[in-house]
């Protein structure tokens, strides 16, 4: 209706009805409204509503929905809030709610928060991430639920695009390396390796721009992972080297002197068939 009627009709006839629906006692009503509001922020669905309308009419509703007692309502907002990431700089209450939800008991909520944090860095700036988001990011990175940890892995390309190679090396990689060194579970090492490897992937349509120094650190950890005692870790390291090769950002000298020999050695020495297969794929990726 917003798309068909336009902004004026929406403000005059629909917007006044939204607060009552947002306070409805039936959870399903609030849930459906939350979903619909975020759909109205999707440019592929609705282009009629301006940023001004979203801030004026939607912001108070988003604030309430993020504090709803039901995770289903919260998730309709959290999972699609990146659609209005450019407005998060003007949504202080929303941002504060997101930070509090990083400790939510529901793992799906923590997962959604983890996927949002790089967008908050883009909206609020690198210094805001350092002061307010780095700690929850690292906690989510070490979450007990694999899907929650994967949120941080998926966000690495965005974080690199927003913050740059130098910042990643100073603020993120030392923490990740310490987690790797102190890990008592192979799952932690896998998470760190996947995070390093994700830096070699593009953030949407943005050009991949990894500094040589950062690429060297990525390669070093992948090579270290190839010597791990756990086959799953070696497999992930080999897969990461494949991503590094595909990225085209790795120096040819490093490829010839370090990566290719290490993969070739593992292809001939590895007992695990899946590891050998991933090594072979990584070697073929350079062709």
Short mmCIF file of C-alpha atoms in Angstrom, two decimals:
data_model
loop_
_atom_site.label_atom_id
_atom_site.label_comp_id
_atom_site.label_asym_id
_atom_site.label_seq_id
_atom_site.Cartn_x
_atom_site.Cartn_y
_atom_site.Cartn_z
CA UNK A 1 0.00 0.00 0.00
CA UNK A 2 2.85 2.38 0.75
CA UNK A 3 4.30 1.81 -2.71
CA UNK A 4 0.94 2.16 -4.47
CA UNK A 5 -0.33 5.17 -2.50
CA UNK A 6 2.89 7.07 -2.14
CA UNK A 7 4.46 8.95 0.75
CA UNK A 8 1.64 11.47 1.29
CA UNK A 9 -1.08 8.83 1.53
CA UNK A 10 1.10 6.77 3.84
CA UNK A 11 1.68 9.68 6.24
CA UNK A 12 -1.95 10.76 6.21
CA UNK A 13 -3.77 7.44 6.51
CA UNK A 14 -1.43 4.58 7.41
CA UNK A 15 1.22 6.01 9.74
CA UNK A 16 -1.34 7.08 12.40
CA UNK A 17 -2.50 3.46 12.72
CA UNK A 18 0.93 1.94 13.29
CA UNK A 19 1.49 2.74 17.01
CA UNK A 20 -1.70 0.94 18.03
CA UNK A 21 -0.73 -2.11 15.97
CA UNK A 22 2.78 -2.05 17.44
CA UNK A 23 1.28 -2.24 20.94
CA UNK A 24 -1.19 -5.00 20.10
CA UNK A 25 -1.43 -7.69 22.77
CA UNK A 26 -1.23 -10.45 20.17
CA UNK A 27 2.39 -11.30 19.37
CA UNK A 28 1.56 -12.38 15.82
CA UNK A 29 0.24 -8.90 15.03
CA UNK A 30 3.40 -7.22 16.29
CA UNK A 31 5.54 -9.76 14.46
CA UNK A 32 3.75 -9.21 11.17
CA UNK A 33 3.98 -5.43 11.52
CA UNK A 34 7.72 -5.64 12.27
CA UNK A 35 8.23 -7.76 9.16
CA UNK A 36 6.15 -5.37 7.04
CA UNK A 37 7.99 -2.29 8.27
CA UNK A 38 11.33 -3.74 7.25
CA UNK A 39 9.92 -4.81 3.89
CA UNK A 40 8.95 -1.16 3.34
CA UNK A 41 12.65 -0.33 3.81
CA UNK A 42 13.66 -2.71 1.02
CA UNK A 43 14.17 -0.69 -2.20
CA UNK A 44 13.33 -3.76 -4.28
CA UNK A 45 9.86 -3.77 -2.70
CA UNK A 46 9.10 -0.15 -1.83
CA UNK A 47 10.72 3.08 -3.01
CA UNK A 48 7.98 5.48 -1.95
CA UNK A 49 9.12 6.12 1.62
CA UNK A 50 11.89 8.64 2.19
CA UNK A 51 14.57 8.51 4.88
CA UNK A 52 12.74 11.31 6.65
CA UNK A 53 9.58 9.21 6.89
CA UNK A 54 11.51 6.19 8.11
CA UNK A 55 13.16 8.25 10.86
CA UNK A 56 9.96 10.01 11.84
CA UNK A 57 7.43 7.20 11.64
CA UNK A 58 9.43 3.95 11.88
CA UNK A 59 12.17 4.77 14.37
CA UNK A 60 9.94 4.77 17.49
CA UNK A 61 8.40 1.48 16.37
CA UNK A 62 11.79 -0.11 15.76
CA UNK A 63 12.90 0.93 19.23
CA UNK A 64 9.88 -0.78 20.77
CA UNK A 65 10.13 -3.92 18.65
CA UNK A 66 13.77 -4.45 19.62
CA UNK A 67 12.65 -4.53 23.24
CA UNK A 68 9.75 -6.90 22.60
CA UNK A 69 9.54 -9.90 24.90
CA UNK A 70 9.41 -12.30 21.95
CA UNK A 71 12.55 -13.06 19.92
CA UNK A 72 10.48 -13.57 16.77
CA UNK A 73 9.48 -9.90 16.78
CA UNK A 74 13.05 -8.77 17.50
CA UNK A 75 14.44 -10.91 14.72
CA UNK A 76 12.18 -9.42 12.06
CA UNK A 77 13.89 -6.11 12.79
CA UNK A 78 17.45 -7.32 13.46
CA UNK A 79 17.71 -9.58 10.42
CA UNK A 80 16.82 -6.74 8.03
CA UNK A 81 18.10 -3.66 9.82
CA UNK A 82 21.05 -3.48 7.43
CA UNK A 83 18.56 -2.08 4.90
CA UNK A 84 18.59 1.18 6.85
CA UNK A 85 22.22 1.01 7.97
CA UNK A 86 22.85 4.47 6.51
CA UNK A 87 20.38 5.85 9.07
CA UNK A 88 21.78 4.10 12.14
CA UNK A 89 23.88 7.16 12.89
CA UNK A 90 20.60 8.88 13.76
CA UNK A 91 19.13 5.99 15.77
CA UNK A 92 20.87 6.08 19.16
CA UNK A 93 18.22 4.06 21.02
CA UNK A 94 18.20 1.39 18.32
CA UNK A 95 21.99 1.10 18.43
CA UNK A 96 22.00 0.83 22.23
CA UNK A 97 19.39 -1.91 22.05
CA UNK A 98 21.50 -3.83 19.54
CA UNK A 99 24.52 -3.68 21.85
CA UNK A 100 22.50 -5.03 24.78
CA UNK A 101 21.14 -7.84 22.62
CA UNK A 102 24.65 -9.13 21.94
CA UNK A 103 24.24 -10.97 25.26
CA UNK A 104 20.75 -12.31 24.53
CA UNK A 105 19.95 -15.87 25.58
CA UNK A 106 18.40 -16.66 22.20
CA UNK A 107 21.22 -17.66 19.85
CA UNK A 108 19.34 -16.43 16.78
CA UNK A 109 19.30 -12.94 18.27
CA UNK A 110 23.06 -13.07 18.93
CA UNK A 111 23.55 -14.29 15.36
CA UNK A 112 21.55 -11.36 13.95
CA UNK A 113 23.47 -8.88 16.11
CA UNK A 114 26.78 -10.29 14.90
CA UNK A 115 25.75 -9.77 11.28
CA UNK A 116 24.79 -6.16 12.04
CA UNK A 117 27.95 -5.01 13.79
CA UNK A 118 29.98 -4.30 10.61
CA UNK A 119 27.09 -2.13 9.37
CA UNK A 120 27.21 -0.23 12.66
CA UNK A 121 30.91 0.35 12.08
CA UNK A 122 30.05 1.80 8.69
CA UNK A 123 27.30 4.01 10.12
CA UNK A 124 29.04 5.17 13.30
CA UNK A 125 32.70 5.06 12.32
CA UNK A 126 35.77 3.04 13.20
CA UNK A 127 36.32 4.75 16.55
CA UNK A 128 32.79 3.81 17.63
CA UNK A 129 33.52 0.18 16.74
CA UNK A 130 36.70 0.25 18.82
CA UNK A 131 34.99 1.80 21.83
CA UNK A 132 31.65 -0.01 21.82
CA UNK A 133 31.54 -2.91 19.34
CA UNK A 134 34.91 -4.66 19.53
CA UNK A 135 34.16 -6.39 22.84
CA UNK A 136 30.76 -7.80 21.77
CA UNK A 137 32.28 -8.76 18.41
CA UNK A 138 34.95 -10.85 20.11
CA UNK A 139 32.39 -12.44 22.43
CA UNK A 140 30.22 -13.42 19.48
CA UNK A 141 33.33 -14.73 17.74
CA UNK A 142 33.82 -17.20 20.62
CA UNK A 143 30.13 -18.07 21.05
CA UNK A 144 29.25 -21.68 21.85
CA UNK A 145 26.86 -21.85 18.87
CA UNK A 146 28.52 -22.38 15.49
CA UNK A 147 25.98 -20.30 13.56
CA UNK A 148 26.64 -17.33 15.84
CA UNK A 149 30.39 -17.58 15.29
CA UNK A 150 29.69 -17.78 11.55
CA UNK A 151 28.10 -14.32 11.76
CA UNK A 152 31.51 -12.84 12.54
CA UNK A 153 33.10 -14.84 9.74
CA UNK A 154 30.53 -13.53 7.25
CA UNK A 155 31.11 -9.98 8.44
CA UNK A 156 34.87 -9.92 7.89
CA UNK A 157 34.75 -8.69 4.25
CA UNK A 158 32.46 -5.81 5.28
CA UNK A 159 34.66 -4.97 8.25
CA UNK A 160 37.73 -4.86 6.01
CA UNK A 161 35.92 -2.66 3.50
CA UNK A 162 34.85 -0.22 6.20
CA UNK A 163 37.92 -0.16 8.45
CA UNK A 164 40.83 -0.96 6.12
CA UNK A 165 43.76 -3.35 6.27
CA UNK A 166 45.81 -1.39 8.80
CA UNK A 167 43.00 -1.31 11.35
CA UNK A 168 42.25 -5.00 10.87
CA UNK A 169 45.90 -5.83 11.55
CA UNK A 170 46.05 -3.63 14.66
CA UNK A 171 42.71 -4.38 16.31
CA UNK A 172 41.33 -7.67 15.02
CA UNK A 173 44.13 -10.03 14.04
CA UNK A 174 46.05 -9.87 17.36
CA UNK A 175 42.89 -10.93 19.21
CA UNK A 176 42.20 -13.68 16.70
CA UNK A 177 45.79 -14.94 16.80
CA UNK A 178 45.66 -15.09 20.59
CA UNK A 179 42.41 -17.08 20.38
CA UNK A 180 44.12 -19.48 17.97
CA UNK A 181 47.22 -19.87 20.15
CA UNK A 182 45.23 -20.43 23.34
CA UNK A 183 42.54 -22.64 21.81
CA UNK A 184 41.69 -25.87 23.57
CA UNK A 185 39.20 -26.85 20.89
CA UNK A 186 39.84 -27.38 17.20
CA UNK A 187 36.55 -25.59 16.56
CA UNK A 188 38.11 -22.32 17.73
CA UNK A 189 41.03 -22.76 15.34
CA UNK A 190 38.60 -23.47 12.49
CA UNK A 191 36.65 -20.30 13.28
CA UNK A 192 39.79 -18.18 13.29
CA UNK A 193 41.05 -19.71 10.05
CA UNK A 194 37.71 -19.14 8.33
CA UNK A 195 37.73 -15.53 9.55
CA UNK A 196 41.20 -14.91 8.15
CA UNK A 197 40.23 -16.55 4.87
CA UNK A 198 37.05 -14.48 4.63
CA UNK A 199 39.22 -11.37 4.32
CA UNK A 200 40.17 -12.62 0.85
CA UNK A 201 36.54 -12.38 -0.29
CA UNK A 202 34.86 -9.31 -1.75
CA UNK A 203 32.30 -7.26 0.16
CA UNK A 204 29.46 -7.22 -2.35
CA UNK A 205 30.42 -5.08 -5.32
CA UNK A 206 33.24 -3.30 -3.50
CA UNK A 207 36.71 -3.92 -4.88
CA UNK A 208 38.91 -6.18 -2.78
CA UNK A 209 41.88 -4.21 -1.47
CA UNK A 210 44.13 -6.15 0.90
CA UNK A 211 47.53 -4.74 1.82
CA UNK A 212 50.57 -6.96 1.23
CA UNK A 213 51.28 -7.06 4.95
CA UNK A 214 47.75 -8.23 5.77
CA UNK A 215 47.89 -10.86 3.03
CA UNK A 216 51.18 -12.14 4.46
CA UNK A 217 49.51 -12.61 7.86
CA UNK A 218 46.58 -14.41 6.28
CA UNK A 219 48.87 -16.76 4.37
CA UNK A 220 51.04 -17.40 7.44
CA UNK A 221 48.10 -18.58 9.52
CA UNK A 222 46.75 -20.74 6.68
CA UNK A 223 50.14 -22.42 6.32
CA UNK A 224 50.22 -22.98 10.06
CA UNK A 225 46.78 -24.54 9.85
CA UNK A 226 48.04 -27.02 7.25
CA UNK A 227 50.24 -28.60 9.92
CA UNK A 228 47.49 -28.96 12.54
CA UNK A 229 46.97 -32.40 14.08
CA UNK A 230 43.22 -32.30 13.35
CA UNK A 231 42.21 -33.13 9.76
CA UNK A 232 39.25 -30.72 9.81
CA UNK A 233 41.57 -27.82 10.63
CA UNK A 234 43.94 -28.76 7.81
CA UNK A 235 40.98 -28.97 5.44
CA UNK A 236 39.80 -25.46 6.36
CA UNK A 237 43.34 -24.10 5.98
CA UNK A 238 43.63 -25.60 2.50
CA UNK A 239 40.25 -24.17 1.56
CA UNK A 240 41.41 -20.78 2.83
CA UNK A 241 44.49 -20.90 0.65
CA UNK A 242 42.18 -21.59 -2.26
CA UNK A 243 40.29 -18.37 -1.49
CA UNK A 244 43.58 -16.49 -1.22
CA UNK A 245 44.60 -17.81 -4.64
CA UNK A 246 41.26 -16.94 -6.25
CA UNK A 247 41.39 -13.40 -4.83
CA UNK A 248 44.37 -12.55 -7.04
CA UNK A 249 45.73 -10.35 -4.23
CA UNK A 250 48.58 -12.62 -3.20
CA UNK A 251 52.07 -11.86 -4.46
CA UNK A 252 53.25 -14.32 -7.10
CA UNK A 253 56.51 -14.80 -5.24
CA UNK A 254 54.65 -15.88 -2.10
CA UNK A 255 52.51 -18.20 -4.19
CA UNK A 256 55.53 -19.91 -5.73
CA UNK A 257 57.77 -20.02 -2.66
CA UNK A 258 55.29 -20.79 0.12
CA UNK A 259 51.75 -21.70 -0.87
CA UNK A 260 52.27 -24.04 -3.82
CA UNK A 261 55.07 -26.09 -2.16
CA UNK A 262 53.07 -26.47 1.06
CA UNK A 263 49.98 -27.64 -0.81
CA UNK A 264 51.99 -30.01 -2.99
CA UNK A 265 53.62 -31.55 0.05
CA UNK A 266 50.26 -32.11 1.70
CA UNK A 267 48.76 -33.63 -1.45
CA UNK A 268 51.47 -36.34 -1.34
CA UNK A 269 51.64 -36.79 2.43
CA UNK A 270 48.07 -36.28 3.64
CA UNK A 271 46.23 -39.40 4.77
CA UNK A 272 42.80 -37.78 4.92
CA UNK A 273 41.13 -37.94 1.51
CA UNK A 274 39.05 -34.78 2.06
CA UNK A 275 42.14 -32.78 2.99
CA UNK A 276 43.94 -33.98 -0.11
CA UNK A 277 40.96 -32.99 -2.22
CA UNK A 278 40.89 -29.45 -0.80
CA UNK A 279 44.62 -29.09 -1.37
CA UNK A 280 44.19 -30.18 -4.97
CA UNK A 281 41.36 -27.68 -5.46
CA UNK A 282 43.53 -24.89 -4.05
CA UNK A 283 46.35 -25.81 -6.44
CA UNK A 284 43.98 -25.87 -9.39
CA UNK A 285 42.63 -22.44 -8.43
CA UNK A 286 45.93 -20.83 -9.43
CA UNK A 287 45.65 -22.08 -13.00
#
